[in-house]
mmCIF file of C-alpha atoms and ligand atoms in Angstrom:
data_model
loop_
_atom_site.group_PDB
_atom_site.id
_atom_site.type_symbol
_atom_site.label_atom_id
_atom_site.label_comp_id
_atom_site.label_asym_id
_atom_site.label_seq_id
_atom_site.Cartn_x
_atom_site.Cartn_y
_atom_site.Cartn_z
ATOM 1 C CA UNK A 1 7.995 12.695 1.893
ATOM 2 C CA UNK A 2 5.027 12.688 -0.475
ATOM 3 C CA UNK A 3 2.214 12.924 2.037
ATOM 4 C CA UNK A 4 1.587 14.371 5.438
ATOM 5 C CA UNK A 5 1.011 11.527 7.863
ATOM 6 C CA UNK A 6 -2.733 10.863 8.133
ATOM 7 C CA UNK A 7 -4.473 9.747 11.285
ATOM 8 C CA UNK A 8 -4.538 6.086 12.212
ATOM 9 C CA UNK A 9 -6.581 3.730 10.055
ATOM 10 C CA UNK A 10 -9.878 2.244 11.236
ATOM 11 C CA UNK A 11 -9.013 -0.401 13.882
ATOM 12 C CA UNK A 12 -11.376 -2.840 12.126
ATOM 13 C CA UNK A 13 -9.311 -2.448 8.935
ATOM 14 C CA UNK A 14 -6.100 -3.129 10.840
ATOM 15 C CA UNK A 15 -7.684 -6.185 12.467
ATOM 16 C CA UNK A 16 -8.629 -7.506 9.040
ATOM 17 C CA UNK A 17 -5.123 -6.871 7.719
ATOM 18 C CA UNK A 18 -3.647 -8.830 10.625
ATOM 19 C CA UNK A 19 -6.191 -11.599 9.960
ATOM 20 C CA UNK A 20 -5.250 -11.606 6.260
ATOM 21 C CA UNK A 21 -1.581 -12.117 7.145
ATOM 22 C CA UNK A 22 -2.447 -15.047 9.432
ATOM 23 C CA UNK A 23 -4.952 -16.596 7.003
ATOM 24 C CA UNK A 24 -2.610 -16.513 4.012
ATOM 25 C CA UNK A 25 0.074 -18.159 6.132
ATOM 26 C CA UNK A 26 -2.269 -20.877 7.400
ATOM 27 C CA UNK A 27 -3.530 -21.590 3.889
ATOM 28 C CA UNK A 28 -0.027 -21.992 2.460
ATOM 29 C CA UNK A 29 -0.183 -18.966 0.156
ATOM 30 C CA UNK A 30 2.681 -17.252 2.007
ATOM 31 C CA UNK A 31 5.362 -18.808 4.215
ATOM 32 C CA UNK A 32 8.242 -16.850 5.753
ATOM 33 C CA UNK A 33 7.933 -14.616 2.684
ATOM 34 C CA UNK A 34 5.149 -12.758 0.920
ATOM 35 C CA UNK A 35 2.981 -9.859 2.092
ATOM 36 C CA UNK A 36 -0.485 -8.330 2.034
ATOM 37 C CA UNK A 37 -1.425 -4.642 2.134
ATOM 38 C CA UNK A 38 -4.532 -2.466 2.188
ATOM 39 C CA UNK A 39 -5.211 1.135 1.227
ATOM 40 C CA UNK A 40 -5.846 3.492 4.171
ATOM 41 C CA UNK A 41 -9.613 3.933 4.670
ATOM 42 C CA UNK A 42 -9.467 7.740 4.791
ATOM 43 C CA UNK A 43 -6.223 8.583 2.897
ATOM 44 C CA UNK A 44 -6.129 7.011 -0.593
ATOM 45 C CA UNK A 45 -2.487 8.026 -1.077
ATOM 46 C CA UNK A 46 -1.435 5.877 1.860
ATOM 47 C CA UNK A 47 -1.366 2.115 2.372
ATOM 48 C CA UNK A 48 -0.833 -0.207 5.328
ATOM 49 C CA UNK A 49 1.709 -3.034 5.301
ATOM 50 C CA UNK A 50 3.505 -4.943 8.056
ATOM 51 C CA UNK A 51 7.165 -4.335 8.823
ATOM 52 C CA UNK A 52 9.526 -6.874 7.245
ATOM 53 C CA UNK A 53 8.611 -10.143 8.974
ATOM 54 C CA UNK A 54 6.875 -13.496 8.451
ATOM 55 C CA UNK A 55 3.159 -12.871 7.768
ATOM 56 C CA UNK A 56 2.085 -15.641 10.155
ATOM 57 C CA UNK A 57 3.487 -13.653 13.096
ATOM 58 C CA UNK A 58 2.057 -10.208 12.277
ATOM 59 C CA UNK A 59 0.153 -8.296 14.981
ATOM 60 C CA UNK A 60 -1.501 -4.867 14.885
ATOM 61 C CA UNK A 61 1.639 -3.317 16.384
ATOM 62 C CA UNK A 62 3.649 -4.403 13.314
ATOM 63 C CA UNK A 63 1.555 -2.488 10.775
ATOM 64 C CA UNK A 64 3.284 0.511 9.158
ATOM 65 C CA UNK A 65 1.962 3.287 6.894
ATOM 66 C CA UNK A 66 3.514 4.037 3.499
ATOM 67 C CA UNK A 67 3.064 6.696 0.838
ATOM 68 C CA UNK A 68 2.720 5.900 -2.855
ATOM 69 C CA UNK A 69 6.473 6.472 -3.241
ATOM 70 C CA UNK A 70 6.880 3.259 -1.235
ATOM 71 C CA UNK A 71 8.528 4.989 1.714
ATOM 72 C CA UNK A 72 7.345 4.788 5.326
ATOM 73 C CA UNK A 73 5.471 7.801 6.683
ATOM 74 C CA UNK A 74 6.395 9.778 9.747
ATOM 75 C CA UNK A 75 9.430 8.769 11.721
ATOM 76 C CA UNK A 76 8.969 5.022 11.344
ATOM 77 C CA UNK A 77 12.442 3.529 10.879
ATOM 78 C CA UNK A 78 11.482 -0.124 11.228
ATOM 79 C CA UNK A 79 12.782 -2.388 8.448
ATOM 80 C CA UNK A 80 10.441 -2.403 5.447
ATOM 81 C CA UNK A 81 9.863 -5.204 2.955
ATOM 82 C CA UNK A 82 12.279 -4.830 0.028
ATOM 83 C CA UNK A 83 9.379 -5.482 -2.379
ATOM 84 C CA UNK A 84 6.987 -2.853 -0.989
ATOM 85 C CA UNK A 85 7.082 -1.182 -4.435
ATOM 86 C CA UNK A 86 4.816 -3.957 -5.725
ATOM 87 C CA UNK A 87 2.118 -2.408 -3.547
ATOM 88 C CA UNK A 88 2.920 1.279 -3.962
ATOM 89 C CA UNK A 89 3.028 1.198 -7.751
ATOM 90 C CA UNK A 90 -0.170 -0.837 -8.131
ATOM 91 C CA UNK A 91 -2.037 1.560 -5.801
ATOM 92 C CA UNK A 92 -0.647 4.458 -7.795
ATOM 93 C CA UNK A 93 -1.658 2.971 -11.165
ATOM 94 C CA UNK A 94 -5.078 1.642 -10.153
ATOM 95 C CA UNK A 95 -7.264 3.825 -7.926
ATOM 96 C CA UNK A 96 -9.947 1.133 -7.644
ATOM 97 C CA UNK A 97 -7.535 -1.394 -6.140
ATOM 98 C CA UNK A 98 -7.846 -1.456 -2.347
ATOM 99 C CA UNK A 99 -5.829 -4.534 -1.368
ATOM 100 C CA UNK A 100 -2.779 -6.362 -2.754
ATOM 101 C CA UNK A 101 -1.207 -9.778 -2.014
ATOM 102 C CA UNK A 102 2.264 -10.774 -3.183
ATOM 103 C CA UNK A 103 3.294 -14.386 -2.701
ATOM 104 C CA UNK A 104 5.435 -17.212 -3.998
ATOM 105 C CA UNK A 105 2.509 -19.651 -3.676
ATOM 106 C CA UNK A 106 4.095 -22.816 -5.003
ATOM 107 C CA UNK A 107 1.553 -24.408 -7.338
ATOM 108 C CA UNK A 108 1.371 -21.208 -9.390
ATOM 109 C CA UNK A 109 5.105 -21.071 -10.170
ATOM 110 C CA UNK A 110 5.054 -23.623 -13.057
ATOM 111 C CA UNK A 111 2.519 -21.508 -14.962
ATOM 112 C CA UNK A 112 4.955 -18.604 -15.045
ATOM 113 C CA UNK A 113 7.798 -20.618 -16.546
ATOM 114 C CA UNK A 114 6.087 -22.826 -19.154
ATOM 115 C CA UNK A 115 3.676 -22.367 -22.031
ATOM 116 C CA UNK A 116 0.839 -23.701 -19.829
ATOM 117 C CA UNK A 117 -1.559 -20.811 -19.209
ATOM 118 C CA UNK A 118 -3.238 -20.440 -15.825
ATOM 119 C CA UNK A 119 -6.987 -20.559 -16.544
ATOM 120 C CA UNK A 120 -10.121 -21.011 -14.399
ATOM 121 C CA UNK A 121 -10.703 -24.724 -13.964
ATOM 122 C CA UNK A 122 -13.754 -24.226 -11.731
ATOM 123 C CA UNK A 123 -16.171 -21.578 -10.517
ATOM 124 C CA UNK A 124 -14.194 -20.602 -7.400
ATOM 125 C CA UNK A 125 -11.385 -19.202 -9.532
ATOM 126 C CA UNK A 126 -13.551 -17.520 -12.173
ATOM 127 C CA UNK A 127 -11.886 -14.171 -11.366
ATOM 128 C CA UNK A 128 -8.782 -15.392 -13.226
ATOM 129 C CA UNK A 129 -10.488 -14.749 -16.566
ATOM 130 C CA UNK A 130 -9.093 -16.062 -19.822
ATOM 131 C CA UNK A 131 -5.853 -14.081 -19.982
ATOM 132 C CA UNK A 132 -3.674 -14.032 -16.848
ATOM 133 C CA UNK A 133 -0.622 -11.892 -17.679
ATOM 134 C CA UNK A 134 2.922 -13.075 -17.000
ATOM 135 C CA UNK A 135 5.408 -10.392 -15.929
ATOM 136 C CA UNK A 136 8.819 -10.909 -17.534
ATOM 137 C CA UNK A 137 11.382 -8.902 -15.565
ATOM 138 C CA UNK A 138 13.938 -9.231 -18.380
ATOM 139 C CA UNK A 139 11.773 -7.130 -20.690
ATOM 140 C CA UNK A 140 12.638 -3.948 -18.808
ATOM 141 C CA UNK A 141 15.535 -4.806 -16.484
ATOM 142 C CA UNK A 142 17.784 -7.306 -18.265
ATOM 143 C CA UNK A 143 18.782 -10.872 -17.398
ATOM 144 C CA UNK A 144 20.888 -10.343 -14.266
ATOM 145 C CA UNK A 145 18.376 -9.086 -11.661
ATOM 146 C CA UNK A 146 17.820 -10.979 -8.394
ATOM 147 C CA UNK A 147 14.137 -11.252 -9.527
ATOM 148 C CA UNK A 148 12.903 -8.965 -6.723
ATOM 149 C CA UNK A 149 10.780 -5.839 -7.208
ATOM 150 C CA UNK A 150 13.232 -3.616 -5.371
ATOM 151 C CA UNK A 151 12.537 -0.196 -6.967
ATOM 152 C CA UNK A 152 9.613 2.007 -8.013
ATOM 153 C CA UNK A 153 10.592 1.445 -11.671
ATOM 154 C CA UNK A 154 10.298 -2.326 -11.269
ATOM 155 C CA UNK A 155 7.000 -1.911 -9.434
ATOM 156 C CA UNK A 156 5.685 0.280 -12.240
ATOM 157 C CA UNK A 157 6.710 -2.301 -14.845
ATOM 158 C CA UNK A 158 4.844 -4.978 -12.900
ATOM 159 C CA UNK A 159 1.772 -2.751 -12.543
ATOM 160 C CA UNK A 160 1.804 -2.186 -16.318
ATOM 161 C CA UNK A 161 1.968 -5.927 -16.925
ATOM 162 C CA UNK A 162 -0.925 -6.510 -14.504
ATOM 163 C CA UNK A 163 -3.091 -3.938 -16.273
ATOM 164 C CA UNK A 164 -6.757 -4.483 -15.395
ATOM 165 C CA UNK A 165 -6.296 -8.175 -14.556
ATOM 166 C CA UNK A 166 -6.900 -9.566 -11.049
ATOM 167 C CA UNK A 167 -3.710 -11.649 -11.007
ATOM 168 C CA UNK A 168 -0.291 -11.349 -12.647
ATOM 169 C CA UNK A 169 2.255 -14.146 -12.571
ATOM 170 C CA UNK A 170 5.887 -13.163 -12.030
ATOM 171 C CA UNK A 171 8.122 -15.487 -14.021
ATOM 172 C CA UNK A 172 10.556 -17.412 -11.828
ATOM 173 C CA UNK A 173 9.329 -15.665 -8.673
ATOM 174 C CA UNK A 174 5.632 -15.682 -7.686
ATOM 175 C CA UNK A 175 2.469 -13.722 -8.310
ATOM 176 C CA UNK A 176 0.512 -10.635 -7.345
ATOM 177 C CA UNK A 177 -3.241 -10.548 -6.703
ATOM 178 C CA UNK A 178 -5.418 -7.427 -6.350
ATOM 179 C CA UNK A 179 -8.898 -6.808 -4.985
ATOM 180 C CA UNK A 180 -11.373 -4.180 -3.824
ATOM 181 C CA UNK A 181 -11.275 -5.353 -0.194
ATOM 182 C CA UNK A 182 -9.190 -7.513 2.133
ATOM 183 C CA UNK A 183 -11.675 -10.432 2.062
ATOM 184 C CA UNK A 184 -11.758 -10.299 -1.750
ATOM 185 C CA UNK A 185 -7.984 -10.270 -2.216
ATOM 186 C CA UNK A 186 -7.528 -13.091 0.320
ATOM 187 C CA UNK A 187 -10.214 -15.138 -1.447
ATOM 188 C CA UNK A 188 -8.505 -14.571 -4.781
ATOM 189 C CA UNK A 189 -5.020 -15.406 -3.493
ATOM 190 C CA UNK A 190 -6.215 -18.660 -1.920
ATOM 191 C CA UNK A 191 -8.175 -19.747 -4.981
ATOM 192 C CA UNK A 192 -5.350 -18.784 -7.351
ATOM 193 C CA UNK A 193 -3.155 -21.298 -5.540
ATOM 194 C CA UNK A 194 -5.986 -23.866 -5.414
ATOM 195 C CA UNK A 195 -6.724 -23.456 -9.131
ATOM 196 C CA UNK A 196 -3.053 -23.938 -10.013
ATOM 197 C CA UNK A 197 -2.909 -27.146 -7.986
ATOM 198 C CA UNK A 198 -6.088 -28.532 -9.560
ATOM 199 C CA UNK A 199 -5.140 -27.421 -13.057
ATOM 200 C CA UNK A 200 -1.780 -29.154 -12.692
ATOM 201 C CA UNK A 201 -3.612 -32.323 -11.583
ATOM 202 C CA UNK A 202 -6.002 -32.107 -14.536
ATOM 203 C CA UNK A 203 -3.195 -31.547 -17.037
ATOM 204 C CA UNK A 204 -1.425 -34.674 -15.780
ATOM 205 C CA UNK A 205 -4.553 -36.807 -16.163
ATOM 206 C CA UNK A 206 -5.702 -38.287 -19.442
ATOM 207 C CA UNK A 207 -4.665 -36.671 -22.673
ATOM 208 C CA UNK A 208 -3.849 -33.231 -21.310
ATOM 209 C CA UNK A 209 -6.988 -31.640 -22.705
ATOM 210 C CA UNK A 210 -8.852 -29.685 -20.040
ATOM 211 C CA UNK A 211 -12.236 -27.960 -20.268
ATOM 212 C CA UNK A 212 -12.018 -24.506 -18.666
ATOM 213 C CA UNK A 213 -14.807 -22.114 -17.745
ATOM 214 C CA UNK A 214 -16.058 -20.108 -20.708
ATOM 215 C CA UNK A 215 -15.977 -16.316 -20.460
ATOM 216 C CA UNK A 216 -19.735 -16.356 -19.842
ATOM 217 C CA UNK A 217 -19.472 -18.977 -17.101
ATOM 218 C CA UNK A 218 -16.601 -17.077 -15.506
ATOM 219 C CA UNK A 219 -18.521 -13.790 -15.493
ATOM 220 C CA UNK A 220 -21.656 -15.346 -13.997
ATOM 221 C CA UNK A 221 -19.648 -17.241 -11.356
ATOM 222 C CA UNK A 222 -17.800 -14.086 -10.330
ATOM 223 C CA UNK A 223 -21.106 -12.333 -9.671
ATOM 224 C CA UNK A 224 -22.332 -15.243 -7.557
ATOM 225 C CA UNK A 225 -19.086 -15.502 -5.581
ATOM 226 C CA UNK A 226 -19.180 -11.786 -4.726
ATOM 227 C CA UNK A 227 -22.379 -12.451 -2.784
ATOM 228 C CA UNK A 228 -21.006 -15.310 -0.675
ATOM 229 C CA UNK A 229 -17.473 -14.069 -0.054
ATOM 230 C CA UNK A 230 -18.094 -13.275 3.604
ATOM 231 C CA UNK A 231 -18.969 -16.896 4.375
ATOM 232 C CA UNK A 232 -15.429 -18.009 3.533
ATOM 233 C CA UNK A 233 -13.869 -14.918 5.125
ATOM 234 C CA UNK A 234 -15.616 -15.493 8.478
ATOM 235 C CA UNK A 235 -14.460 -19.107 8.552
ATOM 236 C CA UNK A 236 -10.851 -18.230 7.727
ATOM 237 C CA UNK A 237 -10.750 -15.319 10.161
ATOM 238 C CA UNK A 238 -12.129 -17.356 13.048
ATOM 239 C CA UNK A 239 -9.586 -20.113 12.390
ATOM 240 C CA UNK A 240 -6.722 -17.618 12.138
ATOM 241 C CA UNK A 241 -7.546 -15.307 15.078
ATOM 242 C CA UNK A 242 -9.793 -17.505 17.203
ATOM 243 C CA UNK A 243 -11.416 -15.606 20.033
ATOM 244 C CA UNK A 244 -9.173 -12.597 19.424
ATOM 245 C CA UNK A 245 -11.581 -10.951 17.000
HETATM 246 MN MN1 MN B 301 8.740 -11.929 -3.713
#
């Protein structure tokens, strides 16, 4: 085991992680599959992630602690998500990343399997930037995988593909989104799916030529959105947890 087991995380952080699971399910980013994690608030070599289950059903009692080797801490033998190495290897590679979402959000899938690039069609998705990377699992692991990130080596390859971007598409599988907080990563995951839906609509209209945000517009919009993030988060959290929070 890489780390001694730290104390429990801040209950407010766990509440937000439970809310994130419920919100992403309600918003159609995850379904029975997909997951969201957060780095421990006082132990940067540890992250929190639910046991293997549908995100829409997660409660505080389902949250487990993992080291950056992707293995559960302490004596926790509950079944873990096969793809937990997506989280462990991104946290290992990127100290500034605090939260990670992996999903198969449907509208994004076509952009991983065609020459159409996912680009910011409006201000809400400005965080996408002009170059969303596409992870090609065949580049490092051949053409007979089951597409899942089921080892640290696969997680590291994905983290390399992500680089400093906020989102990486996973060809024929889904996507991964990173952020500096739970509200930020949830915002980004929801608006990645929304952007993909709208961009698909726009590409099917007219002559297929779409005007995207410029780099300058994207940068300015990102700064503005950072200031109003909590407005969306409070709405989503109230809808997902109701009076429980
Ligand atoms: Mn997956």
